[in-house]
mmCIF file of C-alpha atoms in Angstrom:
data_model
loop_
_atom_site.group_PDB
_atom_site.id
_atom_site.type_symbol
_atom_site.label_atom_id
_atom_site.label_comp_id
_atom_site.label_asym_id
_atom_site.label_seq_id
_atom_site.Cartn_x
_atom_site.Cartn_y
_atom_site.Cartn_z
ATOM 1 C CA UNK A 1 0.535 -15.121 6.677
ATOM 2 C CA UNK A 2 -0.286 -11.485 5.497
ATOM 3 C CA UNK A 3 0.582 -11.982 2.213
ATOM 4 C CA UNK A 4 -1.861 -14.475 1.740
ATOM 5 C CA UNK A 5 -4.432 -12.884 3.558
ATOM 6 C CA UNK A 6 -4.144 -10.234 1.137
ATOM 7 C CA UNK A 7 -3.802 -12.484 -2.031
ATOM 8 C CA UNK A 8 -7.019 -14.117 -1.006
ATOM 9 C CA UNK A 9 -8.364 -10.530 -0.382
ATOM 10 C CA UNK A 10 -7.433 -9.402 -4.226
ATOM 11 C CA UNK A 11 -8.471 -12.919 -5.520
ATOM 12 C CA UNK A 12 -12.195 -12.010 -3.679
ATOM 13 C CA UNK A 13 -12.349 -8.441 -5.244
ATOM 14 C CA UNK A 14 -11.164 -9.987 -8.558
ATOM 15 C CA UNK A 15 -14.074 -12.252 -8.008
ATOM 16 C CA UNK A 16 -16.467 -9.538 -7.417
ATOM 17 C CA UNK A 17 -15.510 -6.839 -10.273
ATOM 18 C CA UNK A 18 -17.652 -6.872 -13.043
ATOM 19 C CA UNK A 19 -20.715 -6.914 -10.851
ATOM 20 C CA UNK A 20 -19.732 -4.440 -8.645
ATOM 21 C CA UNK A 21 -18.750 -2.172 -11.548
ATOM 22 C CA UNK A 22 -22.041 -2.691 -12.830
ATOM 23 C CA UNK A 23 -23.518 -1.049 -9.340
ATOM 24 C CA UNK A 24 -21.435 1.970 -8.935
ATOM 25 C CA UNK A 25 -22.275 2.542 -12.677
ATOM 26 C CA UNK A 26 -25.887 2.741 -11.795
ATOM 27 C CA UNK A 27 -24.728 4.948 -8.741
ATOM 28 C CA UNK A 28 -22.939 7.428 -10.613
ATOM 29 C CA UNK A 29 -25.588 7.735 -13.264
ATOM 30 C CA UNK A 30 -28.574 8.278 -10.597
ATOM 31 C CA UNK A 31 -29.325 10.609 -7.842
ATOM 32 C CA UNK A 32 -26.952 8.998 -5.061
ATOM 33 C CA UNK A 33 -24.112 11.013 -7.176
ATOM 34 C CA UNK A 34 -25.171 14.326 -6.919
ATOM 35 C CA UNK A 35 -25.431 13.558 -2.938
ATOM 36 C CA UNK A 36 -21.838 12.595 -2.953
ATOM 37 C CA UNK A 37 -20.603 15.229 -4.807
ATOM 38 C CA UNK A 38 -21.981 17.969 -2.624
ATOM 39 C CA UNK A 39 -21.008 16.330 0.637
ATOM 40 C CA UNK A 40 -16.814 16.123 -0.398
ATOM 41 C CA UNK A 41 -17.391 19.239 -2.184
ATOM 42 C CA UNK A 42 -18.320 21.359 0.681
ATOM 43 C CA UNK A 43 -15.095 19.619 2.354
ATOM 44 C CA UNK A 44 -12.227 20.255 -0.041
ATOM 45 C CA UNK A 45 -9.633 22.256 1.148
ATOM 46 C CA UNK A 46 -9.435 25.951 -0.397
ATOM 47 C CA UNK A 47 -7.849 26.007 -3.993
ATOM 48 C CA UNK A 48 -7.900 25.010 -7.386
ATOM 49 C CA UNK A 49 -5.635 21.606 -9.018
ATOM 50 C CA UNK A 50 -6.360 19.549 -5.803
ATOM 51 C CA UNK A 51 -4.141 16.437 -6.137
ATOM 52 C CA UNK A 52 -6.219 13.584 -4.985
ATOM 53 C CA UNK A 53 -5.555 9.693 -3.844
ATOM 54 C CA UNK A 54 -8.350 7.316 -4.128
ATOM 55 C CA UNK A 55 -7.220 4.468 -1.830
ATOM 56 C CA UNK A 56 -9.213 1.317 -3.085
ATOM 57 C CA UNK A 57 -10.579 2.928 -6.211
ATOM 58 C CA UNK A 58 -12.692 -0.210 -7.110
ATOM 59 C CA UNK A 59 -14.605 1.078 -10.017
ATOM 60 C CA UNK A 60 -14.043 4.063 -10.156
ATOM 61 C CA UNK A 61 -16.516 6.147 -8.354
ATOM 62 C CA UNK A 62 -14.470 8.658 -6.439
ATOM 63 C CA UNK A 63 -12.065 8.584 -9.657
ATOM 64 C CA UNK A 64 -15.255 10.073 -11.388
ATOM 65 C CA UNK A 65 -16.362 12.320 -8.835
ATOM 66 C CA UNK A 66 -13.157 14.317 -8.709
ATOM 67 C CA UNK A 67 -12.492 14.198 -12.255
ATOM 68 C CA UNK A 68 -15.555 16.420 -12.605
ATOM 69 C CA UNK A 69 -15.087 18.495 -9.677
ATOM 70 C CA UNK A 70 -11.481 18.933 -11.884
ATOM 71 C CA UNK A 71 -8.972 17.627 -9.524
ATOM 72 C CA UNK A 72 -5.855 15.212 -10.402
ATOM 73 C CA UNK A 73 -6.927 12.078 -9.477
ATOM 74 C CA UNK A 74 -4.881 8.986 -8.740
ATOM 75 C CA UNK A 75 -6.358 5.633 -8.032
ATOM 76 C CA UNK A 76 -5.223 2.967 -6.168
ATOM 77 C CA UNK A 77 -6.497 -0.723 -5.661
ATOM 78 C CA UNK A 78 -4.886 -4.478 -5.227
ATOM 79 C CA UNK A 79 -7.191 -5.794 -7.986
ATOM 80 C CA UNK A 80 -6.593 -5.797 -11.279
ATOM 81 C CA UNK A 81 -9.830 -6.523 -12.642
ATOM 82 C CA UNK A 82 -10.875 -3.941 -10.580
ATOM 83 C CA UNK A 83 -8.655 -1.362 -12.200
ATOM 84 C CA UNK A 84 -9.306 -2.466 -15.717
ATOM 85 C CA UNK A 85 -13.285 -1.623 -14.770
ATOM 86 C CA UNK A 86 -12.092 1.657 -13.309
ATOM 87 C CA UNK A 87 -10.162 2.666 -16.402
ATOM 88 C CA UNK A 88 -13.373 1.357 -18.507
ATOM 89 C CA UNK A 89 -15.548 3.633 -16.480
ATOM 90 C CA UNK A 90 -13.511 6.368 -16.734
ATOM 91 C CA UNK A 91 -13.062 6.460 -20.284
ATOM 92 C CA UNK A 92 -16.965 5.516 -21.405
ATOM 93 C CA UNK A 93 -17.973 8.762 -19.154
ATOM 94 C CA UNK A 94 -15.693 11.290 -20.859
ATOM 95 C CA UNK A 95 -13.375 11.594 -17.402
ATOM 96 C CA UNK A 96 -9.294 11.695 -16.644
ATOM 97 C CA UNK A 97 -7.570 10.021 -14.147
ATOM 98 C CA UNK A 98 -4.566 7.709 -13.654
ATOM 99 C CA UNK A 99 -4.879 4.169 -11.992
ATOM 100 C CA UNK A 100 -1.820 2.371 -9.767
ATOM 101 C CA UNK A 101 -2.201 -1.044 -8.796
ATOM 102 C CA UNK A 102 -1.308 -0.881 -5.190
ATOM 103 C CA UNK A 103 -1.148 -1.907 -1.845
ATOM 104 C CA UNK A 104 -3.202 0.398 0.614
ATOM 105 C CA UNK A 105 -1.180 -0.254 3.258
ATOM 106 C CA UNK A 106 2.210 0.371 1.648
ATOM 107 C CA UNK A 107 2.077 3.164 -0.656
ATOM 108 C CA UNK A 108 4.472 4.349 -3.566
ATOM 109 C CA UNK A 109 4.172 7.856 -3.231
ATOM 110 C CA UNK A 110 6.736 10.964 -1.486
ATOM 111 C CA UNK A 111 5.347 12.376 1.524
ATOM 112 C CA UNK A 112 2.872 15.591 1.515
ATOM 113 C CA UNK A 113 2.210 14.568 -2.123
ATOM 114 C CA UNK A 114 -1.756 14.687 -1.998
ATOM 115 C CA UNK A 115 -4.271 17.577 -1.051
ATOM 116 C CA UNK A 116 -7.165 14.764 -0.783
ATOM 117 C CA UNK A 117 -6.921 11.346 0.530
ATOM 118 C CA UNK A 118 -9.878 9.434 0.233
ATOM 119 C CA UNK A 119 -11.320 5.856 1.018
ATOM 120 C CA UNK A 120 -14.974 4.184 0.830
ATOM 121 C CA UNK A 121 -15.665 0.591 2.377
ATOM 122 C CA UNK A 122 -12.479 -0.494 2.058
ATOM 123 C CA UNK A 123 -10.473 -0.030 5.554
ATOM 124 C CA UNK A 124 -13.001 -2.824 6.966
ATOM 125 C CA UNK A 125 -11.351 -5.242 4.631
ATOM 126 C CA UNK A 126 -7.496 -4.583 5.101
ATOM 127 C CA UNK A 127 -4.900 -6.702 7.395
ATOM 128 C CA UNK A 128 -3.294 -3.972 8.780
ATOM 129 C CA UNK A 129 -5.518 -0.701 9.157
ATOM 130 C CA UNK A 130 -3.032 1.344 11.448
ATOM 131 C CA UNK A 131 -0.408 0.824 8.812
ATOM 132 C CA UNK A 132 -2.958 2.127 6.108
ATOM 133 C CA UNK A 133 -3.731 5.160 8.227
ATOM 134 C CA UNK A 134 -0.078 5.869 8.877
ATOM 135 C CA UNK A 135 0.291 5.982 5.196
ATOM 136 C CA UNK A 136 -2.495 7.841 4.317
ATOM 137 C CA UNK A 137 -1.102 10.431 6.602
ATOM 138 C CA UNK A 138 2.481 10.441 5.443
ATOM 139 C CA UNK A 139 1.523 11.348 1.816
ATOM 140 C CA UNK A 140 -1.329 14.272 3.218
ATOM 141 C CA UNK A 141 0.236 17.668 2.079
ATOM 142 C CA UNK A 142 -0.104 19.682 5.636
ATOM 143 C CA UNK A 143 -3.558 21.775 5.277
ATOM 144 C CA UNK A 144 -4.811 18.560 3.085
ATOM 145 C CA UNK A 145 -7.993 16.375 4.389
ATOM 146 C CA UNK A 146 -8.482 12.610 4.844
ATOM 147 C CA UNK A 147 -12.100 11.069 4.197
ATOM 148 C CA UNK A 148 -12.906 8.061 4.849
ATOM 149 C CA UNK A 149 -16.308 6.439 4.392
ATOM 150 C CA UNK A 150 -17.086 3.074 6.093
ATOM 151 C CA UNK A 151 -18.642 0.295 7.928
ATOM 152 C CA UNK A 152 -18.317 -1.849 11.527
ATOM 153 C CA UNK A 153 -18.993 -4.716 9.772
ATOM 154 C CA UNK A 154 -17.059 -6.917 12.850
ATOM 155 C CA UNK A 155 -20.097 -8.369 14.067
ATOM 156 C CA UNK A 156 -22.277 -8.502 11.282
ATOM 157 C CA UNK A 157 -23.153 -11.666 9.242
ATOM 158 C CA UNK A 158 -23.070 -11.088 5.099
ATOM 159 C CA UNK A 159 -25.306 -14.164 4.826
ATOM 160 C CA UNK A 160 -27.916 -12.231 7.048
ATOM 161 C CA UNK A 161 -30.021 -10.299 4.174
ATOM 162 C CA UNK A 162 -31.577 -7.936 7.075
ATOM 163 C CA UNK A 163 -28.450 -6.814 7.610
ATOM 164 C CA UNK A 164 -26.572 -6.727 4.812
ATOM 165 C CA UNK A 165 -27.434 -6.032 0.527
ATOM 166 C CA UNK A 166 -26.678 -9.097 -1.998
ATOM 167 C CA UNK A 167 -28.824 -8.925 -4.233
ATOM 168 C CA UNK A 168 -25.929 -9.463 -7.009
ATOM 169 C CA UNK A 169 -23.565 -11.347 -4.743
ATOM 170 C CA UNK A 170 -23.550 -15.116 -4.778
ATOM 171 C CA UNK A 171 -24.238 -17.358 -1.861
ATOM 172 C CA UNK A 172 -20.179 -18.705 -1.351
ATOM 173 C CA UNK A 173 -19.222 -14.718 -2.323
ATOM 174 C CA UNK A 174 -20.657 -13.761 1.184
ATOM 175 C CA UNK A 175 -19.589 -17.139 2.860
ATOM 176 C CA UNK A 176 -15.608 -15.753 1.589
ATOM 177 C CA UNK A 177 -16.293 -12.611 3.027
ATOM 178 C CA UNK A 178 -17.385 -13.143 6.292
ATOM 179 C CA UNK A 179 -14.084 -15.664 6.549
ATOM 180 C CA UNK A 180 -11.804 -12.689 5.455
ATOM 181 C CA UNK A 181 -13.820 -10.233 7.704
ATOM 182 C CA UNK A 182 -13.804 -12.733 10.876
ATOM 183 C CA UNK A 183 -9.549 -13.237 10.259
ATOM 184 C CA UNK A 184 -8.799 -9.387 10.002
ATOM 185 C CA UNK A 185 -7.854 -7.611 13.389
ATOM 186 C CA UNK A 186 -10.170 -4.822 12.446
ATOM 187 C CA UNK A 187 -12.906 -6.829 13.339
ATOM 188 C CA UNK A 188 -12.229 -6.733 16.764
ATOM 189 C CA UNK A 189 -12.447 -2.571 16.804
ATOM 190 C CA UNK A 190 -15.353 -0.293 17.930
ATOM 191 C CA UNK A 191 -15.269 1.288 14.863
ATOM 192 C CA UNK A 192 -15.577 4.523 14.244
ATOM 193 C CA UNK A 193 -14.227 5.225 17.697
ATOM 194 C CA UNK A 194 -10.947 3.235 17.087
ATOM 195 C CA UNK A 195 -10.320 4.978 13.537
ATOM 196 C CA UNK A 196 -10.699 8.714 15.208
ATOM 197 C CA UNK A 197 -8.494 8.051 18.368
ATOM 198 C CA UNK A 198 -5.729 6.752 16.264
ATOM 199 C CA UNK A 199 -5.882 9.613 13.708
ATOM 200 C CA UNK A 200 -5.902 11.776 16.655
ATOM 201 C CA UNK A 201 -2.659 10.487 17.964
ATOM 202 C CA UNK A 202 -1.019 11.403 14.784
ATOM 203 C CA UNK A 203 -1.589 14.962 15.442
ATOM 204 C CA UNK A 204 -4.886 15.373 12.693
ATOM 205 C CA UNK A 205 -8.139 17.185 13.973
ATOM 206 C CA UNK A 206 -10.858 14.614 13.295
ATOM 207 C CA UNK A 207 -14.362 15.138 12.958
ATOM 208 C CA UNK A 208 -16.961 12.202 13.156
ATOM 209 C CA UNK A 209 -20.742 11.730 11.487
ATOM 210 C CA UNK A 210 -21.687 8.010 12.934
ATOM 211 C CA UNK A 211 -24.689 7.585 9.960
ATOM 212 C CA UNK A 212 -24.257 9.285 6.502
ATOM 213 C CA UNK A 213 -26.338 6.408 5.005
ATOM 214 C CA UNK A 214 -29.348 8.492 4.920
ATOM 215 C CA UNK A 215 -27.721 11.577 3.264
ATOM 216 C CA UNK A 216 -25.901 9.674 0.364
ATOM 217 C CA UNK A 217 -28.060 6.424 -0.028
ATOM 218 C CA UNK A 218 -31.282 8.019 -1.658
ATOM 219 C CA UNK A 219 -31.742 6.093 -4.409
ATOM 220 C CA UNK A 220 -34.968 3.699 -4.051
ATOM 221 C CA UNK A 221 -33.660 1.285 -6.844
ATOM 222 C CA UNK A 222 -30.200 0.610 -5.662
ATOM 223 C CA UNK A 223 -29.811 -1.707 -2.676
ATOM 224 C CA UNK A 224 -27.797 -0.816 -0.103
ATOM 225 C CA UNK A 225 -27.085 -2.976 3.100
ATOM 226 C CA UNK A 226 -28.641 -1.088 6.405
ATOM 227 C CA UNK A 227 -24.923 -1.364 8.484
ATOM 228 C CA UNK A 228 -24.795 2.758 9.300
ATOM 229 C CA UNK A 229 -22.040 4.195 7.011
ATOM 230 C CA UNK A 230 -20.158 6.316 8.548
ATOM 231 C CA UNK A 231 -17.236 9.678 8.025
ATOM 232 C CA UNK A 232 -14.278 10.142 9.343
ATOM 233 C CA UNK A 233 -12.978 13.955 7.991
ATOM 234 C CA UNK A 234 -9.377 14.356 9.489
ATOM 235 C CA UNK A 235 -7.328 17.561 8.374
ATOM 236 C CA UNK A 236 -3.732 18.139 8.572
ATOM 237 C CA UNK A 237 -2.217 21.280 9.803
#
């Protein structure tokens, strides 16, 4: 049953690729960029060469980000139309990274291999969240920092357009999404409460912003949906 859940998962993102690429192209080349960059920068552990994971890459964005703050970056995603846009975008803007096509929730990696884990709107979509977190843990070197940036989409309605952006998302796109959303377990979480109270009982220090939307979503000609987006920062000892 998981396994197609997640095939049908990969088969929507597959879907979705070359229009989303074509957004967080437009993100990374206006001001929403420069927001991003200071907020993770600030939040980096101490230390030069950080080794970085970028669960659910997508297109790229966080692969970009760290390439010019000059970390090692490594992304991951289920999609492979995805990744080819990633790799696209990464080569057209002059940046270095390596892309894995991979399961979020059962990674390939030793443990304490990373100094960074990071995620953006992705642990809303997956079958199995607490297995994703334990593995986002297992590889954290100790003294390394999880980030994860995302939605509580469980109640929310894509087809709504006061609630949610779709401006280049087709009509049976958002009907697919809200039937993925509506059959993942995640749904049924009080998000970001759930996320930090599980992190928390595997032994990280977790720090919560609710609403980050404001800080990061500046850019008057990209649209973004109004669901608050928000952080979860949890370090490792």
């Amino acid at each position: 049953m998981e396994n197609n859940l997640t095939q049908r998962i990969e088969n929507y993102w597959d879907k979705r690729s070359e229009k989303f690429s074509r957004v967080r192209r437009r993100e990374i080349s206006g001001e929403d960029f420069a927001a991003w960059s200071k907020i993770i920068s600030a939040r980096l552990p101490a230390g030069k060469n950080l080794r970085v994971l970028d669960v659910g890459t997508g297109a790229g964005f966080f692969a970009v980000l760290f390439s010019k703050l000059g970390c090692e970056v490594v992304g991951i995603d289920t999609s492979s139309k995805m990744l080819r846009e990633a790799e696209k975008n990464i080569r057209e803007l002059n940046c270095r990274a390596e892309f894995k096509k991979m399961n979020a929730q059962d990674l390939i990696f030793p443990d304490e291999n990373f100094d960074v884990v990071i995620s953006r709107n992705l642990t809303w979509t997956l079958p199995d969240a607490m297995q994703a977190y334990r593995e986002w843990c297992r590889v954290l070197k100790s003294g390394g920092v999880l980030m994860n940036f995302d939605s509580d989409y469980g109640d929310k309605n894509f087809t709504n357009e006061t609630t949610c952006a779709k401006s280049d998302v087709e009509e049976e796109m958002l009907i697919e999404c809200n039937a993925i959303k509506n059959s993942l377990r995640i749904s049924t979480h009080t998000r970001p409460r759930w996320d930090a109270e599980l992190l928390e009982s595997f032994g990280l220090k977790v720090f919560v912003e609710e609403d980050i939307a404001p800080l990061v979503h500046r850019d008057k000609n990209l649209d973004y949906d109004s669901v608050p987006l928000f952080f979860i920062l949890a370090t490792r000892d």
